[in-house]
XYZ file of C-alpha atoms in Angstrom:
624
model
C 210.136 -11.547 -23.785
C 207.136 -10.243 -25.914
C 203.734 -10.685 -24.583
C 200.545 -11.022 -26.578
C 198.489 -7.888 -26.321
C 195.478 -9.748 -25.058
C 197.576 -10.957 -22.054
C 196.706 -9.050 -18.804
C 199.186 -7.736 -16.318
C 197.785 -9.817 -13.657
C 198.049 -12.816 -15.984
C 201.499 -11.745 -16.810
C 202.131 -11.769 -13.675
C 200.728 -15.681 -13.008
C 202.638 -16.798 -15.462
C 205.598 -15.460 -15.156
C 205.354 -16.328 -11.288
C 204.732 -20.240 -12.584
C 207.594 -20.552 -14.503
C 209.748 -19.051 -11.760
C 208.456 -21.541 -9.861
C 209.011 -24.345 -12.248
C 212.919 -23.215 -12.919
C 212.978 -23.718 -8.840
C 211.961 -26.763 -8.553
C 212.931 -28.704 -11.166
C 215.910 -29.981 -9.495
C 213.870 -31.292 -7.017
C 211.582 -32.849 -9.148
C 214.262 -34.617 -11.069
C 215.552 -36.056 -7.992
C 212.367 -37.907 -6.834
C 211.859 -39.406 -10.288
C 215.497 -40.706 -10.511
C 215.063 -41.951 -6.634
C 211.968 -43.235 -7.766
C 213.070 -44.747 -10.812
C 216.014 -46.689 -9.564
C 213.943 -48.039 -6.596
C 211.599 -49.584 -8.823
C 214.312 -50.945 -11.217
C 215.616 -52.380 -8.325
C 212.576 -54.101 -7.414
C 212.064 -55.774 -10.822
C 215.514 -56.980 -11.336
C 216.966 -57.711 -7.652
C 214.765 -61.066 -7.342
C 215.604 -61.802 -10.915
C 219.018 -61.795 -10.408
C 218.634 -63.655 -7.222
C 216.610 -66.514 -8.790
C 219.454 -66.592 -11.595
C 221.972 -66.809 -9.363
C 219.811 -69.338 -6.948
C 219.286 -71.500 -9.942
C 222.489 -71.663 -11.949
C 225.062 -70.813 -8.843
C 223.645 -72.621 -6.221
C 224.010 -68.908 -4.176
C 222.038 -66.073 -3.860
C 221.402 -62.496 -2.622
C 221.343 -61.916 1.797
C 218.607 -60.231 2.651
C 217.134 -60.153 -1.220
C 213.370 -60.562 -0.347
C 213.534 -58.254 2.680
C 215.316 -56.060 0.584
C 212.953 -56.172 -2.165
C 209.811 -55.892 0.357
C 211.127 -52.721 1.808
C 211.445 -50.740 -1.911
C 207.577 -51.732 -2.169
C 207.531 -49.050 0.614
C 209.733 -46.743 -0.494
C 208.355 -47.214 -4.125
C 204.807 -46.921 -3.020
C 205.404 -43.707 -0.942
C 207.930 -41.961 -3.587
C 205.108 -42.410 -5.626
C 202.614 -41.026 -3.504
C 204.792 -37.612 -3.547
C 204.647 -37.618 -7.441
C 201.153 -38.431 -7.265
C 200.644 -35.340 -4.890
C 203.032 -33.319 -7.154
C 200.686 -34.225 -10.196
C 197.746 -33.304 -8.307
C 196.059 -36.798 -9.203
C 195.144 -38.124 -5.927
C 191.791 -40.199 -6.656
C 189.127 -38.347 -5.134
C 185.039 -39.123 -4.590
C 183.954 -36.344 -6.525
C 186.080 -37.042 -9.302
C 184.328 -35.673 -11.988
C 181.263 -34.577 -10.884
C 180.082 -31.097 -10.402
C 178.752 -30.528 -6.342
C 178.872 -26.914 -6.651
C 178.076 -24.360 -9.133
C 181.414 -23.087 -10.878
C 181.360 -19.809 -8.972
C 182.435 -21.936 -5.935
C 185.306 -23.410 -7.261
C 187.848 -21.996 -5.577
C 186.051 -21.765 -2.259
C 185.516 -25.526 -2.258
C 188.964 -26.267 -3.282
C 190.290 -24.005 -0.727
C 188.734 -25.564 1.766
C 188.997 -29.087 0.823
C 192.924 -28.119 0.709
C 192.942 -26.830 4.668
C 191.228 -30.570 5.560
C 193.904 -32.454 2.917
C 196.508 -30.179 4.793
C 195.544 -31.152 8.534
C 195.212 -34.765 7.909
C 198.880 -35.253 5.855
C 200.557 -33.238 8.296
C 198.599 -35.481 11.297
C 200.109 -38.177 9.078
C 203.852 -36.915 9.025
C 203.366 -36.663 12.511
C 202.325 -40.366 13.025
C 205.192 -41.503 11.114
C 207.469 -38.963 12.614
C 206.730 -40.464 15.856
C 206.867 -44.153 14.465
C 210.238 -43.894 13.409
C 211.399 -42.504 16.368
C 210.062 -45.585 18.032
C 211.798 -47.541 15.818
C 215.154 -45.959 16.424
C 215.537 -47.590 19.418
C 215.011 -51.565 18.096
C 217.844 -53.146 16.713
C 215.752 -54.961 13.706
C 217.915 -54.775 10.621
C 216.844 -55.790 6.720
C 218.983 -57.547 5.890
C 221.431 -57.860 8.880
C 222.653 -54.041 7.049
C 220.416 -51.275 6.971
C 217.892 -50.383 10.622
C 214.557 -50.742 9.868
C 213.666 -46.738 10.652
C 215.790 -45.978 7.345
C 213.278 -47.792 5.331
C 210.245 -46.452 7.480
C 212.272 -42.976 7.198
C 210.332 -42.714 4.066
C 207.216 -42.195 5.458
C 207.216 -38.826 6.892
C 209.293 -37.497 3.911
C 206.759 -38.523 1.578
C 203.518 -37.203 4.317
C 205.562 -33.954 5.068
C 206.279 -33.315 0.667
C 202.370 -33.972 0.442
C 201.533 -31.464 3.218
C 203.149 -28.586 1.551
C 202.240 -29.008 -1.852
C 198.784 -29.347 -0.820
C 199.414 -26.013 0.424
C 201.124 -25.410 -2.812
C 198.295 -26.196 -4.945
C 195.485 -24.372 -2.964
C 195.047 -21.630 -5.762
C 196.076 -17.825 -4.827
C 198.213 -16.284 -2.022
C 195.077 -16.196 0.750
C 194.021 -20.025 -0.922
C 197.173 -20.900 0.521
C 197.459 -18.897 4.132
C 194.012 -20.932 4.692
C 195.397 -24.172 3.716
C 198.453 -23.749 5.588
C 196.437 -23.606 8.870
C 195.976 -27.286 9.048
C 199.425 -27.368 10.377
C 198.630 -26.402 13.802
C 195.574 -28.161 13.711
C 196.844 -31.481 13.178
C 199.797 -30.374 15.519
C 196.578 -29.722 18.182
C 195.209 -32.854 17.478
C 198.184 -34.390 17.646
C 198.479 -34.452 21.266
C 195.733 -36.097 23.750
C 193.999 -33.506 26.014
C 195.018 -34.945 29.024
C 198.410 -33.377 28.184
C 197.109 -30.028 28.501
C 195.387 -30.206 31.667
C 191.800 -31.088 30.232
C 189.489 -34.241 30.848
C 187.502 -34.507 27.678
C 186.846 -38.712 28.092
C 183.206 -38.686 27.990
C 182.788 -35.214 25.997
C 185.396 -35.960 23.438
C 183.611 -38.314 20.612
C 180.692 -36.103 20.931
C 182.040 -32.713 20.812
C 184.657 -33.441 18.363
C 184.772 -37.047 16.751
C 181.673 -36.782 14.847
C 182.067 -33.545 13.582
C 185.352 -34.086 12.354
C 184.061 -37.310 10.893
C 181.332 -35.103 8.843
C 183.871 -32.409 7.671
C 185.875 -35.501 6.460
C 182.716 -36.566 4.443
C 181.761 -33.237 3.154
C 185.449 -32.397 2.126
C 185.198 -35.572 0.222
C 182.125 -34.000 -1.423
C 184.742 -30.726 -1.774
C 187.348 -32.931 -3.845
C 189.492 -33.670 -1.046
C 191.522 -37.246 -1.630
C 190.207 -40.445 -0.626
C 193.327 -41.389 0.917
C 192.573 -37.763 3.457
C 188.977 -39.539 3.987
C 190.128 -42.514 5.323
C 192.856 -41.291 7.160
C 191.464 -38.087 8.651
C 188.893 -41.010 10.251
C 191.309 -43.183 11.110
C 193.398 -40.462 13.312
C 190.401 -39.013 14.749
C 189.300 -42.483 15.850
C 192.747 -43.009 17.409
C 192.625 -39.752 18.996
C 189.238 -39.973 20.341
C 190.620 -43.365 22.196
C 193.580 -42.062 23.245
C 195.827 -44.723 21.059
C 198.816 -42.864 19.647
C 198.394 -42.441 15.870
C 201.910 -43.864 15.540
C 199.582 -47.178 15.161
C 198.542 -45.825 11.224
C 201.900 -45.657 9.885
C 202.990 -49.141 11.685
C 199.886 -50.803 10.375
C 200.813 -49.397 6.673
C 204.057 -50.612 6.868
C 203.547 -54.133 8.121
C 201.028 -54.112 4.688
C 202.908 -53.093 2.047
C 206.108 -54.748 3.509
C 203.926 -57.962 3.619
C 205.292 -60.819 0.815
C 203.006 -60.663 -1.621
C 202.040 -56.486 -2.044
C 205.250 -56.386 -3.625
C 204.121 -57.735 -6.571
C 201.644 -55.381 -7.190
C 203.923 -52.063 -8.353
C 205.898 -55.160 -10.727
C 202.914 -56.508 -12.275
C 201.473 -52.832 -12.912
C 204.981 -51.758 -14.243
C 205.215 -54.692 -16.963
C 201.257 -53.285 -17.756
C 202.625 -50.110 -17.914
C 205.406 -51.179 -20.463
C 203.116 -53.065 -22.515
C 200.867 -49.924 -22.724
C 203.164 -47.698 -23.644
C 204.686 -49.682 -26.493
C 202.554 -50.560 -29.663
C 202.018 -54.330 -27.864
C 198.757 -53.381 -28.084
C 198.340 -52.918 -32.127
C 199.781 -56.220 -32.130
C 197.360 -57.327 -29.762
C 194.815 -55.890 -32.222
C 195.841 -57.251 -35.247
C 196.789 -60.893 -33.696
C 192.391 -60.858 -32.272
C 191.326 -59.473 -35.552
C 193.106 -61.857 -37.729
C 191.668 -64.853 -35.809
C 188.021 -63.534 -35.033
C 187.490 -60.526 -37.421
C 185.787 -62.871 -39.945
C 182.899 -64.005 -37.084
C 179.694 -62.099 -36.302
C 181.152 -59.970 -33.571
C 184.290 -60.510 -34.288
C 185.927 -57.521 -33.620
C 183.986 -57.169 -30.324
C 185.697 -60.463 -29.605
C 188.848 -58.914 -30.369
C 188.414 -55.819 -28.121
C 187.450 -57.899 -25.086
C 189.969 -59.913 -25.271
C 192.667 -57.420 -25.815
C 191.087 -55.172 -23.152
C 191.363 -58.403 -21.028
C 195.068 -59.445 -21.933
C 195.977 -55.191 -20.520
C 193.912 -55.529 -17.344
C 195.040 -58.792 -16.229
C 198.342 -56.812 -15.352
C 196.739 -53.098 -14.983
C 194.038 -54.096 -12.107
C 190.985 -51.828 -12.290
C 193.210 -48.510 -12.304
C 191.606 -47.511 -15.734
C 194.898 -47.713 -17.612
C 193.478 -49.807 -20.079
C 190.901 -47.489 -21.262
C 193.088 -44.580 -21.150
C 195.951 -46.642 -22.934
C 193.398 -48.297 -25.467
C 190.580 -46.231 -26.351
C 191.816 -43.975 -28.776
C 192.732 -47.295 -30.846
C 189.699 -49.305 -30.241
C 187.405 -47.055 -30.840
C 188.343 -45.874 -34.501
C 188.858 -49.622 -35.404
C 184.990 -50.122 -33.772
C 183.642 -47.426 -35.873
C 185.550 -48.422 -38.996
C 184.319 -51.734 -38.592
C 180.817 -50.933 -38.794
C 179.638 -50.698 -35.126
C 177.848 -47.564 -34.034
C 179.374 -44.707 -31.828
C 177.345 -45.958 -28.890
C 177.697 -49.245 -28.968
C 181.482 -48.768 -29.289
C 181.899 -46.159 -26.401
C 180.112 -48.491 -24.501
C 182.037 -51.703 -24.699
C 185.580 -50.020 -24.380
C 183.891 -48.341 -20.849
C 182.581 -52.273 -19.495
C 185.921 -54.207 -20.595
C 188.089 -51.713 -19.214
C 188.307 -54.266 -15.811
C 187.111 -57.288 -17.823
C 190.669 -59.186 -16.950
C 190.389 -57.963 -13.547
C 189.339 -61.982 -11.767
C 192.562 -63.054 -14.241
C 196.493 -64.219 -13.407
C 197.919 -62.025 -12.222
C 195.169 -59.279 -11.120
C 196.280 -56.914 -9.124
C 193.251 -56.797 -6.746
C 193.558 -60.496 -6.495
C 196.901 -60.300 -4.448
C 195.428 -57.674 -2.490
C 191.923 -59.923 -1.357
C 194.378 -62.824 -0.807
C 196.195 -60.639 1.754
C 193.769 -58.698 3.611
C 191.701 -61.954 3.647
C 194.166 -64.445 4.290
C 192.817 -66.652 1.413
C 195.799 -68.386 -0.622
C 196.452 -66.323 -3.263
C 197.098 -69.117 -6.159
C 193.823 -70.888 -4.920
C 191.648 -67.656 -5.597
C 193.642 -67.689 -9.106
C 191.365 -70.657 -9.943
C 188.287 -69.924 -8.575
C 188.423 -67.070 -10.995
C 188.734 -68.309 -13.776
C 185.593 -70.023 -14.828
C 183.681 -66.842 -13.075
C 186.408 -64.638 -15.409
C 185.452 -66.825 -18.731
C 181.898 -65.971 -18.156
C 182.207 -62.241 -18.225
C 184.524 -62.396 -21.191
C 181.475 -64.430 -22.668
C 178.666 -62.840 -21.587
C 180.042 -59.202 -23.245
C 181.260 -61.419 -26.446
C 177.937 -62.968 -26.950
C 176.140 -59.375 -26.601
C 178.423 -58.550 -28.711
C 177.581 -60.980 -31.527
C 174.425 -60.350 -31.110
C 174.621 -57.058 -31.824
C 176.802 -58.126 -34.654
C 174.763 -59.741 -36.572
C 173.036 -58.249 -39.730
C 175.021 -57.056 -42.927
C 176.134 -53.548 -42.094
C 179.074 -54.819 -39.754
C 182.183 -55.342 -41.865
C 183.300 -59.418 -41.488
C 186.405 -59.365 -43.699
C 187.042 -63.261 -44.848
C 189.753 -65.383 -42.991
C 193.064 -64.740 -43.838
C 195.456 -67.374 -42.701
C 198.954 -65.991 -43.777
C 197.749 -63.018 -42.279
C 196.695 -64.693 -39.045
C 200.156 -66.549 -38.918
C 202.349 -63.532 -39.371
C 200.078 -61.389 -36.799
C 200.996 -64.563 -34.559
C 204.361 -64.266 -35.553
C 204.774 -60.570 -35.416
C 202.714 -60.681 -31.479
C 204.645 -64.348 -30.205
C 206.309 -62.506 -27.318
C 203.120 -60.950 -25.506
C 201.373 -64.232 -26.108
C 204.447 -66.048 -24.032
C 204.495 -63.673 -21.315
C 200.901 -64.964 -19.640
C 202.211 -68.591 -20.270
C 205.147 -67.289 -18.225
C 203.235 -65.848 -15.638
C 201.219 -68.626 -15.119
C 203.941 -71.491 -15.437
C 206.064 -69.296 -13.054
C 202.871 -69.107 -10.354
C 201.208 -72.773 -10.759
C 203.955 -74.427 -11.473
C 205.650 -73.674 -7.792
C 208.971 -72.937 -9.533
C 208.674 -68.879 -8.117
C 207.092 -67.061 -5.322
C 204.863 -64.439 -6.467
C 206.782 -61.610 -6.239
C 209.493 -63.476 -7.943
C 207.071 -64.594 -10.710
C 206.133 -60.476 -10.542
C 209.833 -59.419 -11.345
C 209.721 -62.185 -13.794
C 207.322 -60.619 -15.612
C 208.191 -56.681 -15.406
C 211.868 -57.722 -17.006
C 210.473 -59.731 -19.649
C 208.437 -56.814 -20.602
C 211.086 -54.650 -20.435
C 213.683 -56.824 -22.388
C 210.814 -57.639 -25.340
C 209.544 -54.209 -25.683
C 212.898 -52.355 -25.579
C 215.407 -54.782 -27.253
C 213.336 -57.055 -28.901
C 210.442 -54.916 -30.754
C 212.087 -51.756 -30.164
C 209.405 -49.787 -29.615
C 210.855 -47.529 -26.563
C 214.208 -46.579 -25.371
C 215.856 -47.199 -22.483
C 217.094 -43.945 -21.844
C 214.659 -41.733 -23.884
C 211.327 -43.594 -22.967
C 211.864 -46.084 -20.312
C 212.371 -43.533 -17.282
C 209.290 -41.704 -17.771
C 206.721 -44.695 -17.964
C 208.684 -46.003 -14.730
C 207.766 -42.081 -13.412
C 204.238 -42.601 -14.758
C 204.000 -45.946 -12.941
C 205.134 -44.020 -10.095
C 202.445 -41.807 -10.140
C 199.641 -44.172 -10.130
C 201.371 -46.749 -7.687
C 201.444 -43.735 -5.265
C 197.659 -42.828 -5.470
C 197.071 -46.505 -4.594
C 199.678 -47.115 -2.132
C 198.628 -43.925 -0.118
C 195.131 -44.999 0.091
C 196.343 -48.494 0.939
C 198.492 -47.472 4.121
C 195.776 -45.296 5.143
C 192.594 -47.579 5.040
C 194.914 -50.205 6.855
C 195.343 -47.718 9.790
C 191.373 -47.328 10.017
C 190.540 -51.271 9.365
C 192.895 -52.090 12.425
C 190.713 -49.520 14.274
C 187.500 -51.255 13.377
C 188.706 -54.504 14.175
C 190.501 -53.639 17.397
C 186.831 -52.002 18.423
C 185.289 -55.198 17.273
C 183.236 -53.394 14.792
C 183.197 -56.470 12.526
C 181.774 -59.074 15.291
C 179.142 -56.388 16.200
C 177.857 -56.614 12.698
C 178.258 -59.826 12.589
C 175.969 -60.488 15.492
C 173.467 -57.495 14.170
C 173.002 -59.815 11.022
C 172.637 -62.536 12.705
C 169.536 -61.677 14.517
C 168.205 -59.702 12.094
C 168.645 -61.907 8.735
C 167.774 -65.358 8.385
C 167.883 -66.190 5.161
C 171.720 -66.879 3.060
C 169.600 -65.603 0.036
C 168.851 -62.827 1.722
C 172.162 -61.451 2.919
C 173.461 -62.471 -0.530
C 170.860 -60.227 -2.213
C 171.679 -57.168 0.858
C 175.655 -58.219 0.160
C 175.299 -57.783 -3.778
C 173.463 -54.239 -3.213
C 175.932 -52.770 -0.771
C 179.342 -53.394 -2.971
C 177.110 -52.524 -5.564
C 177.395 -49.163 -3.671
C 180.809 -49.192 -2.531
C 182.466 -50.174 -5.857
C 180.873 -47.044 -7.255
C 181.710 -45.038 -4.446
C 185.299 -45.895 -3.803
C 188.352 -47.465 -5.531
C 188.545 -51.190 -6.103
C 191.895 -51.203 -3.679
C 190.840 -49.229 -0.659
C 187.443 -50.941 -0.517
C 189.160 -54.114 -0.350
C 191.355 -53.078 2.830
C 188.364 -51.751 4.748
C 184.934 -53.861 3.624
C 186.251 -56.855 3.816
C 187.216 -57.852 7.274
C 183.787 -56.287 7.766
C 182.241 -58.849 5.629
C 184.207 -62.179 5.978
C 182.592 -62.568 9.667
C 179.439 -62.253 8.529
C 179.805 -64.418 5.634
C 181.119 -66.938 8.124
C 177.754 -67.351 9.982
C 175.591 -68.128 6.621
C 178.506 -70.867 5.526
C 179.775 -69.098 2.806
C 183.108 -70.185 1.218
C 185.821 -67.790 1.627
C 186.813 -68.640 -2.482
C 183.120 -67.928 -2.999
C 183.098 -64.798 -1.139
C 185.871 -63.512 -2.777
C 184.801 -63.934 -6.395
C 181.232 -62.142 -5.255
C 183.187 -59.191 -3.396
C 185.487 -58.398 -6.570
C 182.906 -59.215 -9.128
C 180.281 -56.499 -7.515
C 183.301 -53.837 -7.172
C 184.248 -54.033 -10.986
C 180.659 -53.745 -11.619
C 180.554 -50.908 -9.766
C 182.665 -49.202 -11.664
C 180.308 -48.654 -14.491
C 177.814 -47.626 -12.184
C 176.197 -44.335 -12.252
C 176.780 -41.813 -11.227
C 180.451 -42.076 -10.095
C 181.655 -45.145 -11.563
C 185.272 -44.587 -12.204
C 185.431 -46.018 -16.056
C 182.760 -44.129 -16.480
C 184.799 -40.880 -15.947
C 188.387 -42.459 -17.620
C 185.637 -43.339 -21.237
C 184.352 -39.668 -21.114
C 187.518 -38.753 -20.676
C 189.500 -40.761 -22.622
C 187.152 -41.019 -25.687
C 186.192 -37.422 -25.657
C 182.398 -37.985 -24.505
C 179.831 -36.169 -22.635
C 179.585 -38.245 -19.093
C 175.499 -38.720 -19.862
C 176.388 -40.131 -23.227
C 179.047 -42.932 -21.457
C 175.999 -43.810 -19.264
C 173.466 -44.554 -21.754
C 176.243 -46.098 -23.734
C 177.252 -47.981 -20.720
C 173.829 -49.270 -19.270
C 173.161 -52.339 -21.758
C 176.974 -53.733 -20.416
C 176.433 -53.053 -17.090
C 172.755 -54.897 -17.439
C 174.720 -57.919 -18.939
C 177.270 -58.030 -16.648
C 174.825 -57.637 -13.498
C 172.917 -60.979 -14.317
C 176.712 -62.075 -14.587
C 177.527 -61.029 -11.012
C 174.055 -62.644 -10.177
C 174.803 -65.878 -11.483
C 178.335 -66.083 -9.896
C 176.711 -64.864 -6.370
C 173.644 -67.975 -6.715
C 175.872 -70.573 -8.063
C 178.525 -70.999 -5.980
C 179.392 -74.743 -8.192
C 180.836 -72.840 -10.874
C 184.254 -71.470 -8.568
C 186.786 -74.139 -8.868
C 187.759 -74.972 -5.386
C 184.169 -74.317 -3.772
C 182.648 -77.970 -2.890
């Protein structure tokens, strides 16, 4: 091999070391994404095939829903390995600069020795929960013991421990990560074990502490999922529970009926993204609004709507759609900041619409029927879309925006050409409202139709060539989410088993007497935490913090809902950590102070939005 001149023999040496390393583990690598893939095929096409054989056959599949609720797990946590593998964990600091540069690899040493600790405390938690679980008899299925399925989870923690170690940086980067082994093996044990008494010394000699290295890891880069569940095995530890408790608390989550149809819904998004779905999507919304003041702002919403509808507030939309919008903005007559900032606000618009993602997951943690907060989101949903449209038109307004005249044989053949993504939310909906599916069933519906119409239909991927790495790409981002998800249920049944919740509760109580009030405090605070964390862990741990208090000042649970998820999208164009805020800059190529300035006339719009949904509670369908 011939290297350039300008290459170094220390570089030489890096790289040459890298693709070593590569050649080694490719195998490996292959074999979680086909073990990944093949579970999530499964769960898309097991309950259709079960409802097709329910329907016409009068039969079905033993064991298909349990079946199908256990590969959530194994789906979920396969991902989180690829997701570790990647090194795209969602983190606090995500794209901001704590540090000067000069840092860098102090900081991310460091933040690697906490990551380390905490996913090997993990493994051991789930070691030690399917050892427990060796001993019951439950079966899925009448077949397979339930510690196979749970068998998962200390694979996945123990494959995330060492490539965190892995990924340290240099040699000593990695010696200093690699000590969080023992010390989650230490803290893996209560003191009483070794002869000590630390009862009344522990929380204040080690808890808190631990708690603040958490937090200023998190300031380091270090993963929210290692945040939440650093805390919640400290917490544990510090009360002598056995940490076993995390692990069993994710799994009774993401085996839970619904969660399932969150990696299906995200996979048919996925699908849709990756195809050209969305320049039909373009074309069909320019063809029937293009010749309107604001037309093609109308178009753009409501395409970025259709994509997040199925994509949640994981910022696949922008990253999937902004390099199309945003030449077909700009060619269109709209300025550069106007157009940066509308892709960055309607990359969640869809997020209160069939069949969002973070929907499904309120409707769990807060035990609110899932098809009833469906409605109550619709007229709140409408609103947004309108409120961004009408700003839009506004802005449109004026001859220098190009307003091409109606074309009606073009609008019919863009129709035409885009009939099978404007079935599939009929589908979805007829499936869900009409009682005909369960959700999950309704979910699987969905990912095979997008599947079948985008690969045999349209044509626009292959099944062998294309399909298997967006299912690997799915993968990866299920897995960031899933992580965090187990995680932040470990710490919320902590919180709630030390009453944490009914001690605000009361603390508000006394100390705020006005509904207007704590609606005003309530709207501030998610405010906060939707810029500060993602939309899915904030929903596991705020709410059964709020939905007591909300209780006391009468507020209905439909109502609560649509004010909790309306305040975390909007926090994600908040400043200075709002998450589309990062994906735009990204995405579009942008300096991060140029997405904010773009960004702040949206987020103004969309706050008097959130305002207006909070104060009128007679616009939710369902709230009397």
């Amino acid at each position: 091999m011939m290297w350039p001149r300008s290459c170094k023999p220390t570089e030489r040496v890096k790289v040459a070391t890298s693709k070593a390393a590569t050649a080694f583990f490719r195998p490996l690598h292959k074999l979680e994404n086909w073990v990944g893939v093949i579970a999530l095929g499964l769960m898309a096409f097991l309950p259709v095939l079960e409802l097709i054989l329910r329907t016409f056959f009068n039969t079905g599949i033993t064991g298909s829903t349990e079946y199908v609720q256990h590969l959530a797990l194994w789906v979920g946590f396969l991902g989180a390995m690829l997701t570790s593998r990647e090194g795209r964990h969602l983190s606090l600091s995500e794209g901001v600069k704590i540090f000067p540069e000069r840092f860098d690899g102090i900081a991310k040493a460091a933040s690697s020795l906490v990551s380390t600790a905490v996913a090997a405390g993990l493994f051991w938690a789930s070691y030690n929960l399917v050892g427990f679980e060796m001993a019951s008899p439950q079966t899925i299925g009448g077949l397979i013991p339930v510690w196979v399925a749970e068998s998962i989870l200390p694979i996945s923690f123990g494959f995330i421990t060492l490539r965190f170690i892995w990924n340290a940086g240099g040699p000593k980067a990695q010696i200093l990560a690699a000590l969080g082994i023992p010390l989650a093996y230490v803290l893996g044990f209560p003191p009483e074990l070794f002869g000590l008494d630390l009862e009344f010394i522990l929380p204040s000699t080690i808890l808190w502490p631990a708690v603040g290295l958490l937090i200023f890891s998190a300031l380091l880069g270090a993963p929210i999922f290692v945040v939440l569940g650093g805390a919640a095995l400290m917490f544990f530890y510090a009360d002598f529970v056995p940490v076993a408790s995390i692990p069993a608390e994710t799994y009774r989550l993401v085996t839970s009926p619904s969660i399932p149809a969150i990696p299906l819904f995200t996979l048919a998004g996925f699908i849709l993204a990756e195809s050209r779905a969305s320049e039909r999507l373009v074309r069909l919304f320019r063809a029937l609004f293009g010749w309107m003041p604001g037309g093609l702002v109308v178009a753009t919403t409501l395409v970025c709507a259709f994509f997040s509808t199925f994509t949640g507030a994981s910022g696949v939309t922008i990253l999937a759609l902004g390099g199309l919008l945003l030449p077909v903005l700009l060619k269109g007559g709209y300025k550069d900041r106007f157009s940066t900032g509308l892709i960055t606000s309607t990359g969640s618009i869809g997020l209160l619409f069939p069949p969002s993602l973070a929907v499904i997951l309120y409707g769990v943690v807060a035990r609110v029927p899932i098809d009833e907060l469906f409605l109550a989101g619709v007229v709140p949903g409408i609103i947004m879309v309108m409120a961004v449209v009408v700003y839009g038109v506004w802005q449109g307004r004026g001859g220098e925006i190009d307003r091409p005249p109606f074309n009606r044989d073009e609008a019919l053949r863009a129709i035409w050409q885009a009939k099978w993504e404007i079935l599939l939310p009929v589908i979805v909906l007829f499936a869900i409202f009409g009682g005909f599916t369960s959700l999950m069933e309704a979910a699987a519906i969905t990912a095979v139709y997008a599947i079948i119409t985008q690969v045999f239909i349209h044509k626009d991927l292959k099944i062998f060539q294309d399909v298997p790495g967006i299912f690997v790409k799915c993968l990866t981002m299920l897995g960031g989410i899933f992580v965090i998800l187990g995680v932040a249920m470990g710490l919320t049944n902590y919180l709630v088993d030390a009453m944490i919740p009914m001690q605000a509760a009361d603390w508000v109580e006394a100390n705020v007497d006005s509904k207007i009030t704590f609606l005003l405090a309530l709207n501030v605070f998610l405010l906060v935490v939707g810029a500060m964390m993602d939309i899915f862990s904030a929903i596991v741990v705020v709410v059964p913090l709020i939905v007591p208090i909300a209780t006391i000042f009468g507020i209905h649970p439909l109502h609560l809902g649509m004010i909790f998820l309306v305040n975390l999208e909007l926090g994600y164009l908040t400043p200075p950590v709002g998450m589309n805020l990062f994906l735009a800059s990204y995405r579009l190529d942008k300096p991060l102070v140029e997405v904010y300035r773009a960004a702040l006339p949206f987020l103004l719009v969309l706050a008097a939005v959130v305002l207006l949904i909070t104060y009128v509670p007679e616009l939710i369908i369902g709230v009397e």
